[in-house]
mmCIF file of C-alpha atoms and ligand atoms in Angstrom:
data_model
loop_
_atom_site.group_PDB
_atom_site.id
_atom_site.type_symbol
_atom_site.label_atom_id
_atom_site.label_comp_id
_atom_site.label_asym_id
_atom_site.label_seq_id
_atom_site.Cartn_x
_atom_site.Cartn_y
_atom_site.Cartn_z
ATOM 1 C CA UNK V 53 -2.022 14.096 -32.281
ATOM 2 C CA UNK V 54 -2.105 11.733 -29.523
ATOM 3 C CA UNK V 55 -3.563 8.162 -29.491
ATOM 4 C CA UNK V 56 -6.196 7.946 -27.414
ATOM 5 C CA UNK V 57 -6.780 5.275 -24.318
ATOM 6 C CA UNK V 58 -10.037 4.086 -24.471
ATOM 7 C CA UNK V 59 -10.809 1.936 -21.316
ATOM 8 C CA UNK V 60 -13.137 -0.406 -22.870
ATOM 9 C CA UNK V 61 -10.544 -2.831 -24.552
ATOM 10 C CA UNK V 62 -8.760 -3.170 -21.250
ATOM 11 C CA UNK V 63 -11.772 -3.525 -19.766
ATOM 12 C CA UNK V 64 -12.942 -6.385 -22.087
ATOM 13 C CA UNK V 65 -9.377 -8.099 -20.956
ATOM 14 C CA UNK V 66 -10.475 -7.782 -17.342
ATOM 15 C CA UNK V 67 -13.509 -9.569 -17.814
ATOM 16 C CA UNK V 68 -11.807 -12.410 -19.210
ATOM 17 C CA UNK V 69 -9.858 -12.502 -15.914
ATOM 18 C CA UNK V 70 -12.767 -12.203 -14.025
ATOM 19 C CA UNK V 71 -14.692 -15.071 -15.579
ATOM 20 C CA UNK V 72 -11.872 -17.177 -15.331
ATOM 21 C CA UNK V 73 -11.478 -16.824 -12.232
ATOM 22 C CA UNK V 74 -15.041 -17.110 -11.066
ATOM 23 C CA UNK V 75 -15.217 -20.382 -13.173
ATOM 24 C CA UNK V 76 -12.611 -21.761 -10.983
ATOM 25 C CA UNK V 77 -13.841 -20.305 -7.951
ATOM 26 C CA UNK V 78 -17.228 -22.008 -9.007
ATOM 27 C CA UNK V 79 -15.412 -25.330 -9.876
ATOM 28 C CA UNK V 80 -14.597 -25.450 -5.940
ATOM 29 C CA UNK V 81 -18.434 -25.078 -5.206
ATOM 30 C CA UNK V 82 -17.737 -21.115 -4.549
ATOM 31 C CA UNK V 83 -20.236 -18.040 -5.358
ATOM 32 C CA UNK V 84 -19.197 -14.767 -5.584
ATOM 33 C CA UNK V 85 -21.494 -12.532 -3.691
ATOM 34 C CA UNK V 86 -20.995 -8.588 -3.459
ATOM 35 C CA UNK V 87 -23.264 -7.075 -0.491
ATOM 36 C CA UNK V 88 -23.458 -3.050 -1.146
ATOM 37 C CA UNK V 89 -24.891 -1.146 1.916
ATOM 38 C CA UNK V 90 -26.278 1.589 2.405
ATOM 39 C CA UNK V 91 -27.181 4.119 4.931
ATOM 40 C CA UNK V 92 -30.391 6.492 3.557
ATOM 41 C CA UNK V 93 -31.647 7.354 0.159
ATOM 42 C CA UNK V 94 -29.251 9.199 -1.908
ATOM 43 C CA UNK V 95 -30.729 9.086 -5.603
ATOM 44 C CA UNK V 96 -26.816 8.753 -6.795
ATOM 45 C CA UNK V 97 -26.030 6.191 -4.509
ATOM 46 C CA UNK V 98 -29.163 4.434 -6.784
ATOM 47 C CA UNK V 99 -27.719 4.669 -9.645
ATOM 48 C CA UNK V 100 -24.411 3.612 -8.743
ATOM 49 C CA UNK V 101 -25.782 0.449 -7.081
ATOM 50 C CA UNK V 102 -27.919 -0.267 -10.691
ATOM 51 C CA UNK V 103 -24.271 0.154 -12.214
ATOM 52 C CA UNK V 104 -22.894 -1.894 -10.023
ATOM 53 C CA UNK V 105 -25.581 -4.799 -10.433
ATOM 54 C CA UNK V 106 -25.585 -4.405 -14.104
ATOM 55 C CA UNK V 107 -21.780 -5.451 -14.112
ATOM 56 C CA UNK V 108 -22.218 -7.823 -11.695
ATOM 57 C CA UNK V 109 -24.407 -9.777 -13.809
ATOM 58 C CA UNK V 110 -22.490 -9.687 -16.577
ATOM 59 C CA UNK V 111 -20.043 -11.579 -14.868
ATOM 60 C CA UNK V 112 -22.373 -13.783 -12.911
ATOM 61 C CA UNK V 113 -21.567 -12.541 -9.630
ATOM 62 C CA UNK V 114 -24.403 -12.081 -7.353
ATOM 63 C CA UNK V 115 -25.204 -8.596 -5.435
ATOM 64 C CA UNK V 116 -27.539 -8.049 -3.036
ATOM 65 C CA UNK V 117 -28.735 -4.233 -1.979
ATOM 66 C CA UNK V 118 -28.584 -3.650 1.797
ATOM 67 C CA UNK V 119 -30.241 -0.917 2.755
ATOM 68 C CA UNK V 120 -30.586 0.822 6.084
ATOM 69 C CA UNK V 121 -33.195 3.761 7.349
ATOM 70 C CA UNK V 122 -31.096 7.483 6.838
ATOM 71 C CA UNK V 123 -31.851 7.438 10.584
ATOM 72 C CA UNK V 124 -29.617 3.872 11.372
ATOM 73 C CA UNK V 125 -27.289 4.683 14.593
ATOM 74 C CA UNK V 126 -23.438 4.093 13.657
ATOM 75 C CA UNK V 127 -23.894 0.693 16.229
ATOM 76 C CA UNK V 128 -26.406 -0.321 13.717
ATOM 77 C CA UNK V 129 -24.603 0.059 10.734
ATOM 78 C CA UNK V 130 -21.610 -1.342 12.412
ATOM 79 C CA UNK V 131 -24.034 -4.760 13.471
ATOM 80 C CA UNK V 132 -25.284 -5.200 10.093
ATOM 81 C CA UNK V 133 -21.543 -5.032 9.047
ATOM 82 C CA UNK V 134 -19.878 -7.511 11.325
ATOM 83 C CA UNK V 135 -23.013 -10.014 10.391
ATOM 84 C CA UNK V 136 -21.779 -9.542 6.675
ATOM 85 C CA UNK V 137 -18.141 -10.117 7.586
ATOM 86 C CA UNK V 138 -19.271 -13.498 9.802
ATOM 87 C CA UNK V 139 -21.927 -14.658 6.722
ATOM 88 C CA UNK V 140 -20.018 -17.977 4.323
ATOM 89 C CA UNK V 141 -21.986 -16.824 1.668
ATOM 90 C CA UNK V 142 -21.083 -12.895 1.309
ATOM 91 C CA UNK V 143 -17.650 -12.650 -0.104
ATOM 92 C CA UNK V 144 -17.406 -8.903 -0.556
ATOM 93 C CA UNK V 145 -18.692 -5.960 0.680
ATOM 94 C CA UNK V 146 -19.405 -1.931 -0.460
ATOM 95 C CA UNK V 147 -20.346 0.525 1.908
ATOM 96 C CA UNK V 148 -21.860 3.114 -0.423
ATOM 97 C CA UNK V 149 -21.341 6.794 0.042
ATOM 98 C CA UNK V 150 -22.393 9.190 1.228
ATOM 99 C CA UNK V 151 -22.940 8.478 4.163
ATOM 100 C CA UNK V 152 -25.813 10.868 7.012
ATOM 101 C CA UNK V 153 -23.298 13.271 8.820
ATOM 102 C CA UNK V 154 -23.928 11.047 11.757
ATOM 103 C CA UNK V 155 -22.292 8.165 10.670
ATOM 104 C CA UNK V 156 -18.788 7.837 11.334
ATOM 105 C CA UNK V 157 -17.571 6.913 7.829
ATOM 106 C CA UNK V 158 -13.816 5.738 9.058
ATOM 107 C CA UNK V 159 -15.233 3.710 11.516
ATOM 108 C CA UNK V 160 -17.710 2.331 9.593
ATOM 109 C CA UNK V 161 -14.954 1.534 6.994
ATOM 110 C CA UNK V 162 -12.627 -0.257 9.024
ATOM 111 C CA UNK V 163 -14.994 -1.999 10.203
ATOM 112 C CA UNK V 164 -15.398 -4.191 7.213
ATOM 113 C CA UNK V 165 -13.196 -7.405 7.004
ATOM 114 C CA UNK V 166 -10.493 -6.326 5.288
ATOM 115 C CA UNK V 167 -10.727 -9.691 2.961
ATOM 116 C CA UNK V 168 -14.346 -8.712 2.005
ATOM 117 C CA UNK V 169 -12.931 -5.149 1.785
ATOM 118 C CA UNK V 170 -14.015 -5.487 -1.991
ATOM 119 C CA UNK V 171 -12.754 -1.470 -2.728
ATOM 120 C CA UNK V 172 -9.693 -2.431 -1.648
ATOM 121 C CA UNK V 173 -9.446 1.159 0.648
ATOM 122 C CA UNK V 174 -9.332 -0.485 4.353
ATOM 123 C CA UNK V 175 -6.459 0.817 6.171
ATOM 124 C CA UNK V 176 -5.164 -2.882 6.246
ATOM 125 C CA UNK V 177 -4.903 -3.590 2.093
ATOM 126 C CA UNK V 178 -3.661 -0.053 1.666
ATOM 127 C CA UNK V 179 -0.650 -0.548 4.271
ATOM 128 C CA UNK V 180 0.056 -3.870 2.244
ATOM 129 C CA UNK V 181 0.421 -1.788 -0.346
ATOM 130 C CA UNK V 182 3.411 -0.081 1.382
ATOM 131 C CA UNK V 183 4.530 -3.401 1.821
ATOM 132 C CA UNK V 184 4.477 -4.924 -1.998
ATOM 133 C CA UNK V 185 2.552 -7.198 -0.924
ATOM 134 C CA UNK V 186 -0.730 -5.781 -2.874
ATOM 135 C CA UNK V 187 -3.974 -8.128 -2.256
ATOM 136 C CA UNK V 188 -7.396 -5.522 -2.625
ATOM 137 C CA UNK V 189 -6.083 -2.550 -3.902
ATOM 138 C CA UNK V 190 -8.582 0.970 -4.716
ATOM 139 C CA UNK V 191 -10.077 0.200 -8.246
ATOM 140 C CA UNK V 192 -9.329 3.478 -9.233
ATOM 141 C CA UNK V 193 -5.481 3.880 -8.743
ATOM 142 C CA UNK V 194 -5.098 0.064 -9.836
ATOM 143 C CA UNK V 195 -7.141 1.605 -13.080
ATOM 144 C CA UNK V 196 -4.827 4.005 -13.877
ATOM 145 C CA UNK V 197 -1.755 1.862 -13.776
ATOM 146 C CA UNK V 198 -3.840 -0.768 -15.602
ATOM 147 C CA UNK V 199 -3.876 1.957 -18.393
ATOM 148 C CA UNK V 200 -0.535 2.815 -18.134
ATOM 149 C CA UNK V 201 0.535 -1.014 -18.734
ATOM 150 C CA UNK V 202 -1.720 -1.934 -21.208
ATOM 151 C CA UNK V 203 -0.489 1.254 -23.737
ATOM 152 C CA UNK V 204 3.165 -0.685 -23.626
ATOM 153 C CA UNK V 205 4.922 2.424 -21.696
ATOM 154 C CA UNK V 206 8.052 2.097 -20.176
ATOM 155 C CA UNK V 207 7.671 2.714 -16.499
ATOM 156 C CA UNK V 208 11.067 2.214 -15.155
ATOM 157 C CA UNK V 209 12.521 5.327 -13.946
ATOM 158 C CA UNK V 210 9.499 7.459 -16.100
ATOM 159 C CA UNK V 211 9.226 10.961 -14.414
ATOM 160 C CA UNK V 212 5.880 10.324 -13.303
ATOM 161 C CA UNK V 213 3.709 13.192 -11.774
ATOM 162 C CA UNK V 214 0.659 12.529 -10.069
ATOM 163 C CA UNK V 215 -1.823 15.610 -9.043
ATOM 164 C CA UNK V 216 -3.970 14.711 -5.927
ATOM 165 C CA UNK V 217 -2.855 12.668 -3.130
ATOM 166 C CA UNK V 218 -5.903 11.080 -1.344
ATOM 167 C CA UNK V 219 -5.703 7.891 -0.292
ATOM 168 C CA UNK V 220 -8.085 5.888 -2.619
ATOM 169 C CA UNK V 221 -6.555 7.263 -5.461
ATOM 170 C CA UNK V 222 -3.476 9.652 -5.809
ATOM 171 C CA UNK V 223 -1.199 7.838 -3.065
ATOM 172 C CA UNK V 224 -2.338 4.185 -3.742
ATOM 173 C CA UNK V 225 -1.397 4.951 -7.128
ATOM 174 C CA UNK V 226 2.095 6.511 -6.065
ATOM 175 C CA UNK V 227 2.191 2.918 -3.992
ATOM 176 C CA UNK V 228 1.624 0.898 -7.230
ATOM 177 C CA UNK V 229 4.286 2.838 -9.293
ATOM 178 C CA UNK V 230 6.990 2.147 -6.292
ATOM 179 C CA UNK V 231 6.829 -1.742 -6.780
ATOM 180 C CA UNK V 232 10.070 -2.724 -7.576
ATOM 181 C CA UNK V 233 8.172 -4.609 -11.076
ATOM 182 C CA UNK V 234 7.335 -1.080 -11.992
ATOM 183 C CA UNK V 235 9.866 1.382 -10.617
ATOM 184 C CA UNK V 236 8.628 4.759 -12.129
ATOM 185 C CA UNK V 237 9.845 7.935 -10.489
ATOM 186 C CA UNK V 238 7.158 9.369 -8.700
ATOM 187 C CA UNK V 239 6.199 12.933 -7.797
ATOM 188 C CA UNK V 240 2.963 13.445 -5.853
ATOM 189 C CA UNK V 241 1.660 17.192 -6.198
ATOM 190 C CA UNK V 242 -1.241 18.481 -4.047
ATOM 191 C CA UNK V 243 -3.093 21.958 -3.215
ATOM 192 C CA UNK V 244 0.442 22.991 -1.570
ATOM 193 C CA UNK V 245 2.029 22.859 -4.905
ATOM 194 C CA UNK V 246 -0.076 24.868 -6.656
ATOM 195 C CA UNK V 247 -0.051 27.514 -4.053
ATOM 196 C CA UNK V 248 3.751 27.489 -4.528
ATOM 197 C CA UNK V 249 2.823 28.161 -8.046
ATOM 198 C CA UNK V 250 4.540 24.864 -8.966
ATOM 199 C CA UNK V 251 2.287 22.654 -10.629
ATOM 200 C CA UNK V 252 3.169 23.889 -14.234
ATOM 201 C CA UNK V 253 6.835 23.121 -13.284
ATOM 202 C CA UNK V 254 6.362 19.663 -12.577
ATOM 203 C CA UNK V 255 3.427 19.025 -14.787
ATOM 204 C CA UNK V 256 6.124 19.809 -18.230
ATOM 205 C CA UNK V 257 8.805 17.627 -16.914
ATOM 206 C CA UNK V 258 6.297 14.900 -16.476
ATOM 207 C CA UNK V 259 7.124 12.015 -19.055
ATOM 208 C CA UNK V 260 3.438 10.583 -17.545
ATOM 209 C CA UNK V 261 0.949 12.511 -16.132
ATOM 210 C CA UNK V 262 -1.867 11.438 -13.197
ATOM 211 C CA UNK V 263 -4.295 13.698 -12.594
ATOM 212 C CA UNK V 264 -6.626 13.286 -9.575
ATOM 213 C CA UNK V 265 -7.418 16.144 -8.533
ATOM 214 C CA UNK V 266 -11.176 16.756 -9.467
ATOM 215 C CA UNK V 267 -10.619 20.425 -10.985
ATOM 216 C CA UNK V 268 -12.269 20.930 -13.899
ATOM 217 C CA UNK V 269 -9.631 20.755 -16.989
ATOM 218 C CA UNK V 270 -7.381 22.469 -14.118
ATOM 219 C CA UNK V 271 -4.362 21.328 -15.976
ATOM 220 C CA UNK V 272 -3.883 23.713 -19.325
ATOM 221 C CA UNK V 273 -2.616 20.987 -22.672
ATOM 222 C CA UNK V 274 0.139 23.557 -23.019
ATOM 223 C CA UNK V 275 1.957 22.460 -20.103
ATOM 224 C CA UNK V 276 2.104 18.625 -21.323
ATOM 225 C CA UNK V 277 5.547 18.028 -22.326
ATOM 226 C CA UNK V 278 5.790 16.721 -26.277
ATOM 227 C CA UNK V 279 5.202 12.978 -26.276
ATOM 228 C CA UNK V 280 4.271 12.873 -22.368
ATOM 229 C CA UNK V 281 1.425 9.570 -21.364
ATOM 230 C CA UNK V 282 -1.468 11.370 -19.762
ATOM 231 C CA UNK V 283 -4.318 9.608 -17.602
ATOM 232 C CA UNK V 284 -7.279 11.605 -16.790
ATOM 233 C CA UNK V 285 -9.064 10.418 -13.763
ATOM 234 C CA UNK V 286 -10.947 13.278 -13.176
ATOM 235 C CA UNK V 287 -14.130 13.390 -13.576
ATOM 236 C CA UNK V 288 -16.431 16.463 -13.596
ATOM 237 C CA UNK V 289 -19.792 17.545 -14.729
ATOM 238 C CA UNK V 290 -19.518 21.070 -16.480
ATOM 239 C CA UNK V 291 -23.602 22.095 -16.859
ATOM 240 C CA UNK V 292 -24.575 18.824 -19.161
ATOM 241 C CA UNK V 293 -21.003 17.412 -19.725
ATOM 242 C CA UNK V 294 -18.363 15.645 -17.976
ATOM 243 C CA UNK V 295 -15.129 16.255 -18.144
ATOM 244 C CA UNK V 296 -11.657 15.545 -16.726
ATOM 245 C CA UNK V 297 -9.040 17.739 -15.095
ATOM 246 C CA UNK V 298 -7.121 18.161 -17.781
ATOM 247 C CA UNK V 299 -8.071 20.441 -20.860
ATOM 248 C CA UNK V 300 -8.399 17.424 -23.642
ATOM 249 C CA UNK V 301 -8.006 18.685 -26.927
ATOM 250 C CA UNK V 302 -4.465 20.938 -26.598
ATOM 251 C CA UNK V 303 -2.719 18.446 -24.060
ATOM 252 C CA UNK V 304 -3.891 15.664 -27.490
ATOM 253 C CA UNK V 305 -2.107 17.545 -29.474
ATOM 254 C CA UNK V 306 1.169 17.426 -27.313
ATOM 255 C CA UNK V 307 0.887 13.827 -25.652
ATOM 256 C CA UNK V 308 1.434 10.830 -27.041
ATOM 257 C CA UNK V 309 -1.439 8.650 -25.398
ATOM 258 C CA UNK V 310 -3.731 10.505 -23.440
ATOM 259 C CA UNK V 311 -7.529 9.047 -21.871
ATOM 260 C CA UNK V 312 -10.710 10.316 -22.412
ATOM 261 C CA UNK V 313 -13.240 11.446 -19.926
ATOM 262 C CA UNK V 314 -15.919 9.861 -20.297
ATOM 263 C CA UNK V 315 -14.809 6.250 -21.840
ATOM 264 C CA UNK V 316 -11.705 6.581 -19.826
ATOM 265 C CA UNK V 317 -10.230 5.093 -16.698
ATOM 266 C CA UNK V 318 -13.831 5.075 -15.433
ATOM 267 C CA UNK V 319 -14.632 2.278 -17.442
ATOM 268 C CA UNK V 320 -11.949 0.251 -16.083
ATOM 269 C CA UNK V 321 -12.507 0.864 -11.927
ATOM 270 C CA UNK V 322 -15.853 -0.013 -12.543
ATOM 271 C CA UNK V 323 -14.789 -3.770 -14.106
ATOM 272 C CA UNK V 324 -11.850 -3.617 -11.213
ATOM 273 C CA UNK V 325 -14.502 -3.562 -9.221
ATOM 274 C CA UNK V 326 -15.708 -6.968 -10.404
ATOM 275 C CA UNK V 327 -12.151 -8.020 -10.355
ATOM 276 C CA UNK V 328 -11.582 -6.925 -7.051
ATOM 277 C CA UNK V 329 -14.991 -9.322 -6.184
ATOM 278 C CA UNK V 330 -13.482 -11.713 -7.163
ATOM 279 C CA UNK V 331 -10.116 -11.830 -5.648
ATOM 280 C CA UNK V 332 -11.762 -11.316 -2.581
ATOM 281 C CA UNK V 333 -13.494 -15.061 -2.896
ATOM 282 C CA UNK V 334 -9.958 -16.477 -4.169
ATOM 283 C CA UNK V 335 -8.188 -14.501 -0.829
ATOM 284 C CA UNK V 336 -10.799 -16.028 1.588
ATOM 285 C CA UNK V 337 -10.574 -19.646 0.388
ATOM 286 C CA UNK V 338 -6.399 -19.499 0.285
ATOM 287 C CA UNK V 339 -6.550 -19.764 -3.643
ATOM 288 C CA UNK V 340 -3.385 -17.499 -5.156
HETATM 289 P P1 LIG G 1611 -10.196 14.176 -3.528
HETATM 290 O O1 LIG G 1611 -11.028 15.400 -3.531
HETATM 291 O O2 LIG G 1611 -10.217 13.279 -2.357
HETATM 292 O O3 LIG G 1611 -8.673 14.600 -3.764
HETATM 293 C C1 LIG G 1611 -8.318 15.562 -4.710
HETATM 294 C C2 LIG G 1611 -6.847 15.787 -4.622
HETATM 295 O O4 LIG G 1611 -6.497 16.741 -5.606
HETATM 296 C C3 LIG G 1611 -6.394 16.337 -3.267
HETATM 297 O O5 LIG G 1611 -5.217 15.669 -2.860
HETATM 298 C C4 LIG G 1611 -6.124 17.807 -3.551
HETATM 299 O O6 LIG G 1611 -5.036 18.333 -2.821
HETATM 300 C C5 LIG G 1611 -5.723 17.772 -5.011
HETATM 301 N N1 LIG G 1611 -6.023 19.038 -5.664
HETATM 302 C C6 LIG G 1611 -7.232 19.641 -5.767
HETATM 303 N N2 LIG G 1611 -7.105 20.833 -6.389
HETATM 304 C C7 LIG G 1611 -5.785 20.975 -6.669
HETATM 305 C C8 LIG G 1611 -5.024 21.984 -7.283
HETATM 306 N N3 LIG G 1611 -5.567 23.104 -7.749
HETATM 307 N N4 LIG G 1611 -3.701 21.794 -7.424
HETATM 308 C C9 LIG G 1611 -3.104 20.666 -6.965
HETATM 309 N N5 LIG G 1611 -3.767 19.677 -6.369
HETATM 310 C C10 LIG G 1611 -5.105 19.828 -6.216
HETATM 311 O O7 LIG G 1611 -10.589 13.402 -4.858
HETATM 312 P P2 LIG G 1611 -10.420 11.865 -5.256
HETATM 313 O O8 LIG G 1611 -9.012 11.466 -5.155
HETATM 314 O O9 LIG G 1611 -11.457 11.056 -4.592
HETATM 315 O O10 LIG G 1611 -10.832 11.951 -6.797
HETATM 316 C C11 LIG G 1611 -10.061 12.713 -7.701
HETATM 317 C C12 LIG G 1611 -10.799 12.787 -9.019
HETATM 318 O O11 LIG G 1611 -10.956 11.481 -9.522
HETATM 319 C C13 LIG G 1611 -12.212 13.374 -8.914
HETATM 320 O O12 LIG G 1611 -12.492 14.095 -10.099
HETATM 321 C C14 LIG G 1611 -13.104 12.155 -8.882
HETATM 322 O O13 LIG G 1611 -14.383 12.411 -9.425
HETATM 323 C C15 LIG G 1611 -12.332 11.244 -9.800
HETATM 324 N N6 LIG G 1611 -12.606 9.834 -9.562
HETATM 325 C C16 LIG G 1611 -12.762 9.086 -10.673
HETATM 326 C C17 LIG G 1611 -13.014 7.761 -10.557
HETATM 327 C C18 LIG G 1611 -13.095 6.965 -11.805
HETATM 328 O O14 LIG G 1611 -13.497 5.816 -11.735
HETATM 329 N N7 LIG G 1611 -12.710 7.524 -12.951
HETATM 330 C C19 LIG G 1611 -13.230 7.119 -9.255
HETATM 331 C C20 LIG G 1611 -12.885 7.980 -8.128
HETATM 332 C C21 LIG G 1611 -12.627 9.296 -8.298
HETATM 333 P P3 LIG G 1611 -5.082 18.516 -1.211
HETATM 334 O O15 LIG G 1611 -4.842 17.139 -0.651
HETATM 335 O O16 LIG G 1611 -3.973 19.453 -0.940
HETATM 336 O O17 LIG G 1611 -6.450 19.045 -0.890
#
């Protein structure tokens, strides 16, 4: 039976980080403050921003809810967006999704300064990724590797397969393994795999697994190799329950480590998040 990786250890570990680094940050006469906007009145997007604030003042960063009319042009939201990047005392920033259908998201996106880019998904900290040279990086794929680290697994040359390849988690997580420091082997399988009828294939080679993919326990326990490392990031909600992509119970009984969903990786992106925050101050005042 397979040990399982419950985020809220490494979690606790990240908020040490965080407070130390917001102590020095403060030490310099420097607050930490998030600005999350958003366009209209999704009741999720609510209850992701209390989540948000909740952590926030745990770690005694400030955050401060900007939010425009579901009827805001784009130029509007792109205005209230270049003030935040130009104000000294916002040091991060969270567009919230979704966003109306006449928004356009990537533009609204990029528009953000990639140093206040606080989700680390503007095109600019991604393609730093590409370049080792990681600053902001997507909470979630830096979550999963987070996980990986902290269970002690040797990542050097690991077979790693990762299901899903979008770009603020499955491919920014791909980027993360490549770093020389880490050096897994990396396979990246998307919908074209499984129409190939391939997934299994790679899936029981796989000394780690990554699944992204947002399928309901899509990936059957039986195809976990014995003594594989398997990080759940799905998450879905089955009638009154959420689960991950992968089917929990028989892949624990193969793996060796495997995450739960919930109490999982989720728990970690959300204090990456907070990390992130502040990272963003240290970047914009030239502290390493
Ligand atoms: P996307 O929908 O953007 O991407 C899903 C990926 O999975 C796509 O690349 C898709 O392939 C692939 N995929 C879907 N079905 C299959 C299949 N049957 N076989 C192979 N590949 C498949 O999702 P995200 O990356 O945004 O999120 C992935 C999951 O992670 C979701 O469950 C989401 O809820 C969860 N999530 C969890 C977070 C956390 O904090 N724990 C935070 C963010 C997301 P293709 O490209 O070919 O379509």
């Amino acid at each position: 039976m397979a040990e399982i990786l419950k985020g809220k250890p490494i979690a606790d570990g990240i908020s040490e980080q965080i407070n130390q680094k917001r102590s020095l940050l403060q030490d310099k006469g420097i607050k930490v403050k998030i600005a999350a906007v958003q366009v209209g009145d999704d009741p999720a997007t609510a209850y992701y921003v209390k989540s948000q604030r909740k952590q926030a003042d745990k770690h005694n960063i400030e955050h401060q809810h900007f939010k425009l009319a579901p009827q805001a042009t784009q130029s509007q939201l792109i205005e209230a967006i270049t003030e935040l990047n130009k104000s000294s005392s916002i040091t991060g920033i969270i567009l919230l999704t979704p966003l109306p259908e006449h928004i356009d998201a990537w533009a609204a996106q990029t528009a953000i300064d990639p140093k206040k880019d606080i989700e680390g998904i503007h095109p600019s900290n991604l393609g730093l990724l590409v370049y080792n040279r990681q600053r902001l990086a997507p909470c979630t794929a830096l979550a999963a590797v987070k996980m990986l680290q902290a269970c002690g697994v040797d990542l050097v040359g690991a077979e790693t397969v990762i299901v899903g390849r979008s770009a603020i988690v499955g491919k920014p997580v791909a980027l993360i393994l490549l770093e020389r420091k880490l050096s897994a082997t990396v396979t990246i399988c998307h919908t074209g795999t499984s129409k190939k009828g391939k997934l299994i294939e790679h899936i029981s080679r796989a000394d780690i697994v990554i699944a992204a993919m947002g399928s309901p326990e899509a990936i059957k326990g039986k195809w976990i190799k014995r003594g594989a490392v398997v990080i759940d990031v799905g998450v879905n909600q089955v009638g009154d329950k959420l689960v991950g992509d992968v089917e929990f119970e028989p892949a624990a009984e193969r793996a060796s480590i495997i995450t739960p969903v919930p109490g999982g990786v989720g728990v970690v992106t959300t204090r990456l998040l907070m990390l992130n925050a502040v990272e963003a101050a240290c970047w914009q005042n030239g502290i390493e």
